[in-house]
PDB file of C-alpha atoms in Angstrom:
ATOM      1  CA  MET G 951       0.000   0.000   0.000  1.00 43.00           C
ATOM      2  CA  SER G 952       1.407   3.400  -0.940  1.00 48.00           C
ATOM      3  CA  VAL G 953       1.539   6.171   1.640  1.00 45.00           C
ATOM      4  CA  PRO G 954       0.096   9.580   0.678  1.00 50.00           C
ATOM      5  CA  LYS G 955       2.805  12.171   0.205  1.00 48.00           C
ATOM      6  CA  ASP G 956       1.235  14.507   2.732  1.00 51.00           C
ATOM      7  CA  LYS G 957       1.558  11.777   5.370  1.00 45.00           C
ATOM      8  CA  VAL G 958       5.279  11.188   4.819  1.00 43.00           C
ATOM      9  CA  GLU G 959       7.485  12.867   7.425  1.00 46.00           C
ATOM     10  CA  PHE G 960      10.923  13.951   6.337  1.00 44.00           C
ATOM     11  CA  GLN G 961      13.649  14.355   8.907  1.00 48.00           C
ATOM     12  CA  VAL G 962      16.504  16.585   7.834  1.00 58.00           C
ATOM     13  CA  THR G 963      19.761  15.821   9.632  1.00 74.00           C
ATOM     14  CA  LYS G 964      21.790  18.923  10.389  1.00 81.00           C
ATOM     15  CA  LYS G 965      25.506  18.947   9.794  1.00 87.00           C
ATOM     16  CA  ARG G 966      27.541  18.969  12.982  1.00 90.00           C
ATOM     17  CA  ILE G 967      30.396  21.359  13.702  1.00 91.00           C
ATOM     18  CA  ASP G 968      32.759  20.593  16.601  1.00 93.00           C
ATOM     19  CA  PHE G 969      34.916  23.275  18.222  1.00 93.00           C
ATOM     20  CA  VAL G 970      37.983  21.645  19.819  1.00 92.00           C
ATOM     21  CA  VAL G 971      39.717  23.789  22.463  1.00 91.00           C
ATOM     22  CA  PRO G 972      42.737  22.551  24.478  1.00 91.00           C
ATOM     23  CA  CYS G 973      43.012  24.335  27.823  1.00 89.00           C
ATOM     24  CA  PHE G 974      45.779  24.674  30.383  1.00 88.00           C
ATOM     25  CA  ASN G 975      45.118  27.196  33.163  1.00 87.00           C
ATOM     26  CA  GLU G 976      42.678  29.230  31.084  1.00 87.00           C
ATOM     27  CA  GLU G 977      40.168  30.165  33.796  1.00 84.00           C
ATOM     28  CA  GLN G 978      40.333  33.848  32.825  1.00 86.00           C
ATOM     29  CA  SER G 979      39.292  33.162  29.219  1.00 85.00           C
ATOM     30  CA  LEU G 980      36.639  30.473  29.578  1.00 87.00           C
ATOM     31  CA  GLU G 981      33.610  32.689  30.159  1.00 87.00           C
ATOM     32  CA  GLU G 982      34.423  34.777  27.109  1.00 87.00           C
ATOM     33  CA  LEU G 983      34.993  31.591  25.130  1.00 88.00           C
ATOM     34  CA  PHE G 984      31.621  30.260  26.253  1.00 89.00           C
ATOM     35  CA  SER G 985      29.877  33.511  25.283  1.00 87.00           C
ATOM     36  CA  GLY G 986      31.582  33.476  21.906  1.00 88.00           C
ATOM     37  CA  PHE G 987      30.515  29.889  21.271  1.00 90.00           C
ATOM     38  CA  ILE G 988      26.870  30.712  22.097  1.00 90.00           C
ATOM     39  CA  ARG G 989      27.006  33.753  19.819  1.00 90.00           C
ATOM     40  CA  VAL G 990      28.438  31.829  16.862  1.00 89.00           C
ATOM     41  CA  ALA G 991      26.151  28.826  17.425  1.00 88.00           C
ATOM     42  CA  ASP G 992      23.160  31.155  17.244  1.00 89.00           C
ATOM     43  CA  VAL G 993      24.330  32.449  13.877  1.00 89.00           C
ATOM     44  CA  LEU G 994      25.013  28.900  12.660  1.00 88.00           C
ATOM     45  CA  LYS G 995      21.557  27.771  13.733  1.00 86.00           C
ATOM     46  CA  ASN G 996      21.255  25.442  10.743  1.00 87.00           C
ATOM     47  CA  TYR G 997      24.083  23.345  12.189  1.00 89.00           C
ATOM     48  CA  ASP G 998      24.479  21.283  15.340  1.00 89.00           C
ATOM     49  CA  CYS G 999      27.386  23.012  17.068  1.00 90.00           C
ATOM     50  CA  SER G1000      29.311  21.475  19.953  1.00 91.00           C
ATOM     51  CA  LEU G1001      32.240  22.651  22.057  1.00 92.00           C
ATOM     52  CA  ILE G1002      34.837  20.117  23.221  1.00 92.00           C
ATOM     53  CA  ILE G1003      37.108  21.425  25.975  1.00 91.00           C
ATOM     54  CA  ILE G1004      40.226  19.415  26.847  1.00 92.00           C
ATOM     55  CA  ASP G1005      41.574  20.142  30.318  1.00 90.00           C
ATOM     56  CA  ASN G1006      45.285  19.432  30.061  1.00 89.00           C
ATOM     57  CA  GLY G1007      46.119  19.044  33.757  1.00 86.00           C
ATOM     58  CA  SER G1008      45.224  22.599  34.761  1.00 87.00           C
ATOM     59  CA  SER G1009      46.097  23.721  38.288  1.00 87.00           C
ATOM     60  CA  ASP G1010      43.585  26.582  38.423  1.00 88.00           C
ATOM     61  CA  ARG G1011      39.764  26.544  38.133  1.00 88.00           C
ATOM     62  CA  THR G1012      39.703  25.613  34.439  1.00 89.00           C
ATOM     63  CA  LEU G1013      38.238  22.158  35.071  1.00 89.00           C
ATOM     64  CA  GLU G1014      35.703  23.463  37.594  1.00 89.00           C
ATOM     65  CA  LEU G1015      34.490  26.166  35.220  1.00 89.00           C
ATOM     66  CA  SER G1016      34.398  23.741  32.299  1.00 89.00           C
ATOM     67  CA  ARG G1017      32.225  21.318  34.257  1.00 89.00           C
ATOM     68  CA  GLY G1018      29.910  24.175  35.112  1.00 88.00           C
ATOM     69  CA  MET G1019      29.631  25.031  31.423  1.00 89.00           C
ATOM     70  CA  VAL G1020      28.718  21.411  30.689  1.00 88.00           C
ATOM     71  CA  GLN G1021      25.856  21.638  33.158  1.00 89.00           C
ATOM     72  CA  ARG G1022      24.628  24.901  31.620  1.00 88.00           C
ATOM     73  CA  ASP G1023      24.654  23.737  27.994  1.00 86.00           C
ATOM     74  CA  SER G1024      24.209  20.222  26.624  1.00 87.00           C
ATOM     75  CA  ARG G1025      26.309  21.112  23.568  1.00 89.00           C
ATOM     76  CA  ILE G1026      29.460  21.332  25.667  1.00 90.00           C
ATOM     77  CA  LYS G1027      31.711  18.404  26.583  1.00 91.00           C
ATOM     78  CA  CYS G1028      34.797  18.446  28.781  1.00 91.00           C
ATOM     79  CA  ILE G1029      37.588  15.867  28.547  1.00 91.00           C
ATOM     80  CA  GLU G1030      39.863  15.761  31.573  1.00 90.00           C
ATOM     81  CA  LEU G1031      43.339  14.335  30.960  1.00 91.00           C
ATOM     82  CA  SER G1032      45.138  12.570  33.797  1.00 89.00           C
ATOM     83  CA  ARG G1033      47.992  15.125  33.700  1.00 89.00           C
ATOM     84  CA  ASN G1034      49.579  17.720  31.461  1.00 88.00           C
ATOM     85  CA  PHE G1035      50.618  15.876  28.296  1.00 85.00           C
ATOM     86  CA  GLY G1036      51.399  19.028  26.304  1.00 82.00           C
ATOM     87  CA  LYS G1037      49.361  21.004  23.807  1.00 84.00           C
ATOM     88  CA  GLU G1038      50.001  18.627  20.910  1.00 83.00           C
ATOM     89  CA  ALA G1039      48.626  15.666  22.873  1.00 86.00           C
ATOM     90  CA  SER G1040      45.606  17.533  24.248  1.00 87.00           C
ATOM     91  CA  LEU G1041      44.710  18.761  20.774  1.00 88.00           C
ATOM     92  CA  SER G1042      44.959  15.179  19.513  1.00 88.00           C
ATOM     93  CA  ALA G1043      42.629  14.059  22.302  1.00 89.00           C
ATOM     94  CA  GLY G1044      40.004  16.564  21.217  1.00 90.00           C
ATOM     95  CA  LEU G1045      40.280  15.679  17.547  1.00 90.00           C
ATOM     96  CA  LEU G1046      39.947  11.954  18.237  1.00 89.00           C
ATOM     97  CA  ALA G1047      36.859  12.616  20.380  1.00 89.00           C
ATOM     98  CA  SER G1048      35.147  14.776  17.763  1.00 89.00           C
ATOM     99  CA  ARG G1049      32.321  13.423  15.604  1.00 89.00           C
ATOM    100  CA  GLY G1050      31.517  16.504  13.560  1.00 87.00           C
ATOM    101  CA  ASP G1051      31.124  16.852   9.823  1.00 90.00           C
ATOM    102  CA  ALA G1052      33.544  19.727  10.302  1.00 91.00           C
ATOM    103  CA  VAL G1053      36.017  20.194  13.156  1.00 92.00           C
ATOM    104  CA  ILE G1054      37.618  23.486  14.202  1.00 91.00           C
ATOM    105  CA  PRO G1055      40.618  23.374  16.581  1.00 91.00           C
ATOM    106  CA  MET G1056      41.353  26.698  18.242  1.00 88.00           C
ATOM    107  CA  ASP G1057      43.121  28.246  21.229  1.00 87.00           C
ATOM    108  CA  ALA G1058      41.297  29.256  24.387  1.00 84.00           C
ATOM    109  CA  ASP G1059      43.200  32.540  24.787  1.00 81.00           C
ATOM    110  CA  LEU G1060      40.799  34.304  22.364  1.00 79.00           C
ATOM    111  CA  GLN G1061      43.556  35.092  19.868  1.00 80.00           C
ATOM    112  CA  ASP G1062      41.754  32.792  17.456  1.00 82.00           C
ATOM    113  CA  PRO G1063      38.633  34.929  16.824  1.00 86.00           C
ATOM    114  CA  ILE G1064      35.691  32.584  17.161  1.00 86.00           C
ATOM    115  CA  ASP G1065      33.444  34.835  15.054  1.00 87.00           C
ATOM    116  CA  PHE G1066      35.747  34.209  12.088  1.00 88.00           C
ATOM    117  CA  VAL G1067      34.452  30.621  12.114  1.00 88.00           C
ATOM    118  CA  ILE G1068      31.304  31.843  10.322  1.00 89.00           C
ATOM    119  CA  GLU G1069      33.377  32.809   7.265  1.00 89.00           C
ATOM    120  CA  MET G1070      35.236  29.499   7.432  1.00 89.00           C
ATOM    121  CA  VAL G1071      31.975  27.530   7.425  1.00 90.00           C
ATOM    122  CA  GLU G1072      30.690  29.513   4.451  1.00 89.00           C
ATOM    123  CA  ALA G1073      33.898  28.759   2.530  1.00 89.00           C
ATOM    124  CA  TRP G1074      33.696  25.069   3.459  1.00 90.00           C
ATOM    125  CA  GLU G1075      30.100  24.792   2.242  1.00 88.00           C
ATOM    126  CA  ILE G1076      31.180  25.769  -1.278  1.00 87.00           C
ATOM    127  CA  GLY G1077      32.568  22.248  -1.437  1.00 82.00           C
ATOM    128  CA  ASP G1078      35.862  22.812  -3.259  1.00 85.00           C
ATOM    129  CA  ALA G1079      38.122  22.422  -0.197  1.00 86.00           C
ATOM    130  CA  ASP G1080      38.463  19.939   2.675  1.00 89.00           C
ATOM    131  CA  ILE G1081      40.500  22.324   4.842  1.00 89.00           C
ATOM    132  CA  ILE G1082      39.895  26.023   5.386  1.00 88.00           C
ATOM    133  CA  LEU G1083      43.092  27.562   6.734  1.00 87.00           C
ATOM    134  CA  ALA G1084      42.993  30.712   8.858  1.00 85.00           C
ATOM    135  CA  LYS G1085      46.088  32.736   8.016  1.00 83.00           C
ATOM    136  CA  ARG G1086      47.165  35.587  10.258  1.00 80.00           C
ATOM    137  CA  ARG G1087      47.362  38.869   8.373  1.00 74.00           C
ATOM    138  CA  THR G1088      48.603  40.697  11.472  1.00 68.00           C
ATOM    139  CA  ARG G1089      49.649  39.571  14.962  1.00 61.00           C
ATOM    140  CA  LYS G1090      48.977  42.137  17.679  1.00 59.00           C
ATOM    141  CA  GLY G1091      50.926  41.939  20.901  1.00 54.00           C
ATOM    142  CA  ASP G1092      53.501  39.341  19.796  1.00 56.00           C
ATOM    143  CA  GLY G1093      56.330  41.718  18.983  1.00 54.00           C
ATOM    144  CA  HIS G1094      58.582  41.921  15.933  1.00 57.00           C
ATOM    145  CA  GLY G1095      61.128  39.515  17.406  1.00 57.00           C
ATOM    146  CA  ARG G1096      58.678  36.634  17.501  1.00 59.00           C
ATOM    147  CA  ASP G1097      57.426  37.463  13.999  1.00 61.00           C
ATOM    148  CA  ILE G1098      60.963  37.321  12.621  1.00 65.00           C
ATOM    149  CA  LEU G1099      61.747  34.052  14.398  1.00 65.00           C
ATOM    150  CA  SER G1100      58.475  32.522  13.255  1.00 64.00           C
ATOM    151  CA  ALA G1101      59.099  33.435   9.610  1.00 64.00           C
ATOM    152  CA  PHE G1102      62.679  32.144   9.855  1.00 66.00           C
ATOM    153  CA  TYR G1103      61.495  28.828  11.317  1.00 65.00           C
ATOM    154  CA  PHE G1104      58.877  28.276   8.632  1.00 66.00           C
ATOM    155  CA  ARG G1105      61.464  28.787   5.913  1.00 68.00           C
ATOM    156  CA  ILE G1106      63.957  26.437   7.570  1.00 67.00           C
ATOM    157  CA  PHE G1107      61.262  23.788   7.970  1.00 66.00           C
ATOM    158  CA  ARG G1108      60.267  24.018   4.326  1.00 66.00           C
ATOM    159  CA  LEU G1109      63.930  23.910   3.278  1.00 67.00           C
ATOM    160  CA  PHE G1110      64.724  20.805   5.324  1.00 66.00           C
ATOM    161  CA  SER G1111      61.555  18.825   4.647  1.00 67.00           C
ATOM    162  CA  ASP G1112      59.244  18.027   1.758  1.00 67.00           C
ATOM    163  CA  ILE G1113      56.233  19.293   3.732  1.00 71.00           C
ATOM    164  CA  ASP G1114      54.713  22.551   2.526  1.00 72.00           C
ATOM    165  CA  LEU G1115      54.045  24.125   5.917  1.00 72.00           C
ATOM    166  CA  PRO G1116      52.035  27.316   5.253  1.00 73.00           C
ATOM    167  CA  ILE G1117      53.523  30.478   6.731  1.00 72.00           C
ATOM    168  CA  GLY G1118      51.390  32.386   9.226  1.00 74.00           C
ATOM    169  CA  VAL G1119      49.034  29.476   9.858  1.00 77.00           C
ATOM    170  CA  ALA G1120      48.688  27.735  13.219  1.00 79.00           C
ATOM    171  CA  GLU G1121      46.243  25.014  14.308  1.00 82.00           C
ATOM    172  CA  PHE G1122      43.236  27.310  13.861  1.00 87.00           C
ATOM    173  CA  ARG G1123      41.405  25.956  10.799  1.00 88.00           C
ATOM    174  CA  LEU G1124      38.284  24.120   9.680  1.00 92.00           C
ATOM    175  CA  MET G1125      38.741  20.464   8.708  1.00 90.00           C
ATOM    176  CA  ASP G1126      36.248  18.212   7.001  1.00 91.00           C
ATOM    177  CA  LYS G1127      35.553  14.946   8.834  1.00 89.00           C
ATOM    178  CA  ARG G1128      37.496  12.974   6.216  1.00 90.00           C
ATOM    179  CA  VAL G1129      40.613  14.931   7.225  1.00 89.00           C
ATOM    180  CA  VAL G1130      40.038  14.184  10.926  1.00 89.00           C
ATOM    181  CA  GLU G1131      39.474  10.508  10.128  1.00 89.00           C
ATOM    182  CA  ALA G1132      42.797  10.438   8.277  1.00 89.00           C
ATOM    183  CA  PHE G1133      44.484  12.173  11.236  1.00 88.00           C
ATOM    184  CA  ALA G1134      43.135   9.467  13.556  1.00 86.00           C
ATOM    185  CA  GLN G1135      45.106   6.852  11.594  1.00 84.00           C
ATOM    186  CA  LEU G1136      48.456   8.431  12.516  1.00 83.00           C
ATOM    187  CA  SER G1137      50.076   6.428  15.278  1.00 76.00           C
ATOM    188  CA  GLU G1138      53.174   8.352  16.380  1.00 76.00           C
ATOM    189  CA  SER G1139      53.248   9.485  19.986  1.00 72.00           C
ATOM    190  CA  GLN G1140      55.734  12.350  19.533  1.00 73.00           C
ATOM    191  CA  ARG G1141      53.576  14.750  17.548  1.00 75.00           C
ATOM    192  CA  PHE G1142      54.061  18.028  15.757  1.00 76.00           C
ATOM    193  CA  VAL G1143      50.376  18.492  14.940  1.00 79.00           C
ATOM    194  CA  ARG G1144      50.804  21.439  12.605  1.00 79.00           C
ATOM    195  CA  GLY G1145      53.199  19.400  10.487  1.00 77.00           C
ATOM    196  CA  LEU G1146      50.888  16.387  10.545  1.00 82.00           C
ATOM    197  CA  PHE G1147      48.039  18.522   9.227  1.00 83.00           C
ATOM    198  CA  ALA G1148      50.244  19.638   6.335  1.00 81.00           C
ATOM    199  CA  TRP G1149      51.440  16.068   5.704  1.00 81.00           C
ATOM    200  CA  LEU G1150      47.869  14.816   5.313  1.00 84.00           C
ATOM    201  CA  GLY G1151      47.352  16.909   2.205  1.00 81.00           C
ATOM    202  CA  PHE G1152      43.728  17.313   1.002  1.00 86.00           C
ATOM    203  CA  LYS G1153      42.321  20.280  -0.873  1.00 86.00           C
ATOM    204  CA  THR G1154      42.946  23.548   0.942  1.00 86.00           C
ATOM    205  CA  LYS G1155      41.615  27.098   0.852  1.00 88.00           C
ATOM    206  CA  THR G1156      43.115  29.986   2.827  1.00 85.00           C
ATOM    207  CA  LEU G1157      41.281  32.891   4.474  1.00 87.00           C
ATOM    208  CA  GLU G1158      43.099  35.774   6.143  1.00 83.00           C
ATOM    209  CA  PHE G1159      42.244  37.415   9.456  1.00 82.00           C
ATOM    210  CA  ASP G1160      43.718  39.969  11.854  1.00 78.00           C
ATOM    211  CA  ARG G1161      44.807  38.250  15.025  1.00 74.00           C
ATOM    212  CA  PRO G1162      43.834  40.233  18.124  1.00 69.00           C
ATOM    213  CA  ALA G1163      46.055  40.631  21.151  1.00 63.00           C
ATOM    214  CA  ARG G1164      45.666  38.135  23.973  1.00 59.00           C
ATOM    215  CA  GLN G1165      42.880  39.494  26.192  1.00 56.00           C
ATOM    216  CA  GLU G1166      43.636  37.588  29.378  1.00 55.00           C
ATOM    217  CA  GLY G1167      46.753  36.102  30.957  1.00 51.00           C
ATOM    218  CA  LYS G1168      50.175  35.711  29.413  1.00 56.00           C
ATOM    219  CA  SER G1169      51.424  33.333  26.757  1.00 55.00           C
ATOM    220  CA  ARG G1170      53.307  30.357  28.185  1.00 58.00           C
ATOM    221  CA  PHE G1171      55.136  29.773  24.913  1.00 55.00           C
ATOM    222  CA  THR G1172      58.549  31.196  25.791  1.00 57.00           C
ATOM    223  CA  TYR G1173      61.331  31.436  23.240  1.00 58.00           C
ATOM    224  CA  LEU G1174      62.863  28.269  24.700  1.00 61.00           C
ATOM    225  CA  ARG G1175      59.608  26.340  24.261  1.00 63.00           C
ATOM    226  CA  LEU G1176      59.273  27.682  20.735  1.00 61.00           C
ATOM    227  CA  LEU G1177      62.840  26.528  20.023  1.00 63.00           C
ATOM    228  CA  ASN G1178      62.042  23.052  21.332  1.00 64.00           C
ATOM    229  CA  LEU G1179      58.903  22.972  19.180  1.00 62.00           C
ATOM    230  CA  ALA G1180      60.957  23.980  16.155  1.00 62.00           C
ATOM    231  CA  ILE G1181      63.486  21.189  16.769  1.00 65.00           C
ATOM    232  CA  ASP G1182      60.683  18.659  17.218  1.00 65.00           C
ATOM    233  CA  GLY G1183      59.057  19.836  13.997  1.00 61.00           C
ATOM    234  CA  VAL G1184      62.183  19.542  11.866  1.00 64.00           C
ATOM    235  CA  THR G1185      63.331  16.200  13.282  1.00 63.00           C
ATOM    236  CA  SER G1186      59.815  14.733  12.964  1.00 65.00           C
ATOM    237  CA  PHE G1187      59.560  15.350   9.236  1.00 61.00           C
ATOM    238  CA  SER G1188      63.077  15.412   7.851  1.00 63.00           C
ATOM    239  CA  VAL G1189      66.361  13.499   7.896  1.00 60.00           C
ATOM    240  CA  VAL G1190      68.218  16.404   6.293  1.00 65.00           C
ATOM    241  CA  PRO G1191      69.941  17.326   9.607  1.00 71.00           C
ATOM    242  CA  LEU G1192      71.471  13.837   9.665  1.00 67.00           C
ATOM    243  CA  ARG G1193      72.749  14.278   6.135  1.00 67.00           C
ATOM    244  CA  PHE G1194      73.975  17.727   7.081  1.00 71.00           C
ATOM    245  CA  ALA G1195      75.984  16.168   9.914  1.00 70.00           C
ATOM    246  CA  THR G1196      77.409  13.643   7.453  1.00 70.00           C
ATOM    247  CA  PHE G1197      78.440  16.383   5.012  1.00 73.00           C
ATOM    248  CA  ILE G1198      80.042  18.384   7.829  1.00 73.00           C
ATOM    249  CA  GLY G1199      81.983  15.275   8.874  1.00 71.00           C
ATOM    250  CA  ILE G1200      83.165  14.669   5.301  1.00 73.00           C
ATOM    251  CA  LEU G1201      84.123  18.326   4.860  1.00 74.00           C
ATOM    252  CA  GLY G1202      85.991  18.317   8.169  1.00 70.00           C
ATOM    253  CA  SER G1203      87.862  15.145   7.255  1.00 70.00           C
ATOM    254  CA  ILE G1204      88.903  16.528   3.862  1.00 74.00           C
ATOM    255  CA  SER G1205      90.006  19.818   5.410  1.00 73.00           C
ATOM    256  CA  THR G1206      92.038  18.012   8.068  1.00 70.00           C
ATOM    257  CA  PHE G1207      93.675  15.769   5.450  1.00 71.00           C
ATOM    258  CA  LEU G1208      94.635  18.736   3.266  1.00 75.00           C
ATOM    259  CA  TYR G1209      95.942  20.649   6.257  1.00 72.00           C
ATOM    260  CA  GLY G1210      98.025  17.605   7.214  1.00 69.00           C
ATOM    261  CA  LEU G1211      99.544  17.463   3.725  1.00 74.00           C
ATOM    262  CA  VAL G1212     100.459  21.151   3.892  1.00 73.00           C
ATOM    263  CA  VAL G1213     102.141  20.704   7.266  1.00 67.00           C
ATOM    264  CA  LEU G1214     104.018  17.622   6.014  1.00 68.00           C
ATOM    265  CA  VAL G1215     105.339  19.393   2.901  1.00 73.00           C
ATOM    266  CA  LEU G1216     106.430  22.430   4.905  1.00 69.00           C
ATOM    267  CA  ALA G1217     108.165  20.183   7.421  1.00 66.00           C
ATOM    268  CA  LEU G1218     110.034  18.265   4.681  1.00 68.00           C
ATOM    269  CA  PHE G1219     111.362  21.516   3.223  1.00 67.00           C
ATOM    270  CA  HIS G1220     112.224  22.857   6.683  1.00 63.00           C
ATOM    271  CA  LYS G1221     109.749  25.692   6.373  1.00 62.00           C
ATOM    272  CA  ILE G1222     108.359  25.142   9.893  1.00 58.00           C
ATOM    273  CA  SER G1223     110.648  26.061  12.748  1.00 59.00           C
ATOM    274  CA  VAL G1224     108.197  25.821  15.656  1.00 57.00           C
ATOM    275  CA  PRO G1225     104.736  24.192  15.363  1.00 60.00           C
ATOM    276  CA  GLY G1226     101.946  26.782  15.566  1.00 62.00           C
ATOM    277  CA  TYR G1227     100.133  26.573  18.862  1.00 53.00           C
ATOM    278  CA  ALA G1228      97.258  28.819  17.693  1.00 58.00           C
ATOM    279  CA  SER G1229      96.518  26.861  14.528  1.00 66.00           C
ATOM    280  CA  LEU G1230      96.654  23.583  16.423  1.00 70.00           C
ATOM    281  CA  LEU G1231      94.250  24.858  19.074  1.00 60.00           C
ATOM    282  CA  ILE G1232      91.821  26.196  16.494  1.00 66.00           C
ATOM    283  CA  THR G1233      91.871  22.899  14.605  1.00 71.00           C
ATOM    284  CA  VAL G1234      91.197  20.858  17.744  1.00 74.00           C
ATOM    285  CA  LEU G1235      88.359  23.114  18.869  1.00 67.00           C
ATOM    286  CA  LEU G1236      86.795  23.138  15.393  1.00 71.00           C
ATOM    287  CA  LEU G1237      86.837  19.367  15.045  1.00 72.00           C
ATOM    288  CA  GLY G1238      85.588  18.940  18.602  1.00 74.00           C
ATOM    289  CA  SER G1239      82.638  21.277  18.047  1.00 70.00           C
ATOM    290  CA  ILE G1240      81.765  19.491  14.800  1.00 74.00           C
ATOM    291  CA  GLN G1241      81.778  16.163  16.631  1.00 75.00           C
ATOM    292  CA  LEU G1242      79.538  17.507  19.405  1.00 71.00           C
ATOM    293  CA  LEU G1243      77.139  19.005  16.856  1.00 72.00           C
ATOM    294  CA  THR G1244      76.958  15.710  14.983  1.00 75.00           C
ATOM    295  CA  ILE G1245      76.431  13.700  18.165  1.00 76.00           C
ATOM    296  CA  GLY G1246      73.671  16.111  19.223  1.00 72.00           C
ATOM    297  CA  ILE G1247      71.832  15.761  15.909  1.00 74.00           C
ATOM    298  CA  VAL G1248      72.097  11.983  15.993  1.00 75.00           C
ATOM    299  CA  GLY G1249      70.957  12.033  19.615  1.00 73.00           C
ATOM    300  CA  GLU G1250      67.757  13.883  18.706  1.00 71.00           C
ATOM    301  CA  TYR G1251      66.791  11.138  16.278  1.00 74.00           C
ATOM    302  CA  VAL G1252      67.858   8.324  18.598  1.00 74.00           C
ATOM    303  CA  GLY G1253      65.769   9.856  21.384  1.00 70.00           C
ATOM    304  CA  LYS G1254      62.701  10.064  19.152  1.00 69.00           C
ATOM    305  CA  THR G1255      63.216   6.465  18.064  1.00 72.00           C
ATOM    306  CA  LEU G1256      63.402   5.380  21.706  1.00 70.00           C
ATOM    307  CA  LEU G1257      60.208   7.199  22.665  1.00 67.00           C
ATOM    308  CA  GLU G1258      58.300   5.857  19.653  1.00 67.00           C
ATOM    309  CA  SER G1259      59.498   2.299  20.273  1.00 70.00           C
ATOM    310  CA  LYS G1260      57.865   2.272  23.724  1.00 70.00           C
ATOM    311  CA  ARG G1261      54.446   2.699  22.095  1.00 77.00           C
ATOM    312  CA  ARG G1262      53.041   4.654  25.011  1.00 76.00           C
ATOM    313  CA  PRO G1263      49.695   6.383  24.419  1.00 81.00           C
ATOM    314  CA  THR G1264      49.838  10.029  23.451  1.00 81.00           C
ATOM    315  CA  PHE G1265      47.472  10.931  26.304  1.00 86.00           C
ATOM    316  CA  ILE G1266      45.338   9.332  29.027  1.00 87.00           C
ATOM    317  CA  VAL G1267      41.771  10.446  29.701  1.00 88.00           C
ATOM    318  CA  ARG G1268      40.798  10.596  33.369  1.00 89.00           C
ATOM    319  CA  GLU G1269      37.137  11.583  32.964  1.00 88.00           C
ATOM    320  CA  VAL G1270      34.690  12.810  30.335  1.00 87.00           C
ATOM    321  CA  TYR G1271      31.955  15.245  31.406  1.00 88.00           C
ATOM    322  CA  SER G1272      28.812  15.664  29.298  1.00 85.00           C
ATOM    323  CA  GLN G1273      25.088  15.727  29.875  1.00 78.00           C
ATOM    324  CA  ASP G1274      24.475  12.620  27.789  1.00 77.00           C
ATOM    325  CA  GLY G1275      27.263  10.630  29.475  1.00 65.00           C
ATOM    326  CA  ASN G1276      29.198  10.054  26.229  1.00 67.00           C
TER     327      ASN G1276
END
């Protein structure tokens, strides 16, 4: 028996958009983040929006406030990690927990303008890109020194590796679910997430925005931490430093051999009365520094191999807070 068309009920499933926000001691920014999420979700009313907060071992009231937000709004979920595993791991935890048709990782310090997400969603809906990158046109409050170092690092990374890491782009972006599903297949525990995003490929579109100054608190990314992140990024995606160490060793050996021949010839023709203390000292120090540099580069890769061989999980979840219990 056929059913009259006016009796058929159609249920339209809304697309889901997940906001993934790693947090470490962000109690000063959470209320503004919550307000921004509500504001953007109201504009994107044709989508099911959800906010996934990852508490990365905070020592302030971040977890307490996040749990309160969960109770106030069923669209919010909080994932509590057992300790501080680092930003890369906490971001991975949020991405692996997301179930959205589109996923947007962003910082909790409000320097990633949440209202810009509306433009990113509009660009994604065109359908010609799987990733909508948010590129910083300006960076208020970071200083020229950090800008110069950041640009220098990006160029070194692109020189040493075959990964096209876009300049001026951080983790803030919109990713189609197929990109997140591909990310979930990556098994390494020592992660440089920004590089992994670039390694995945997929069709990309870039939108530019002006990055506002940090409204609350102070950035915990010191120059030393940025240097460590840079070293991790290069050694995770390139073996060029190892080859560089090899070339330096070869060059040093050739130079030493030629210098030895010169000294031998001069000695045979009695052109050297007293051996040069300065030249000898310089040669010893140069070769010693080259050896230490080479050992350090090799050590970076050996250390990464050791950590990966243990197969420890990237993070451990202590508790998940949501109104539906999932």
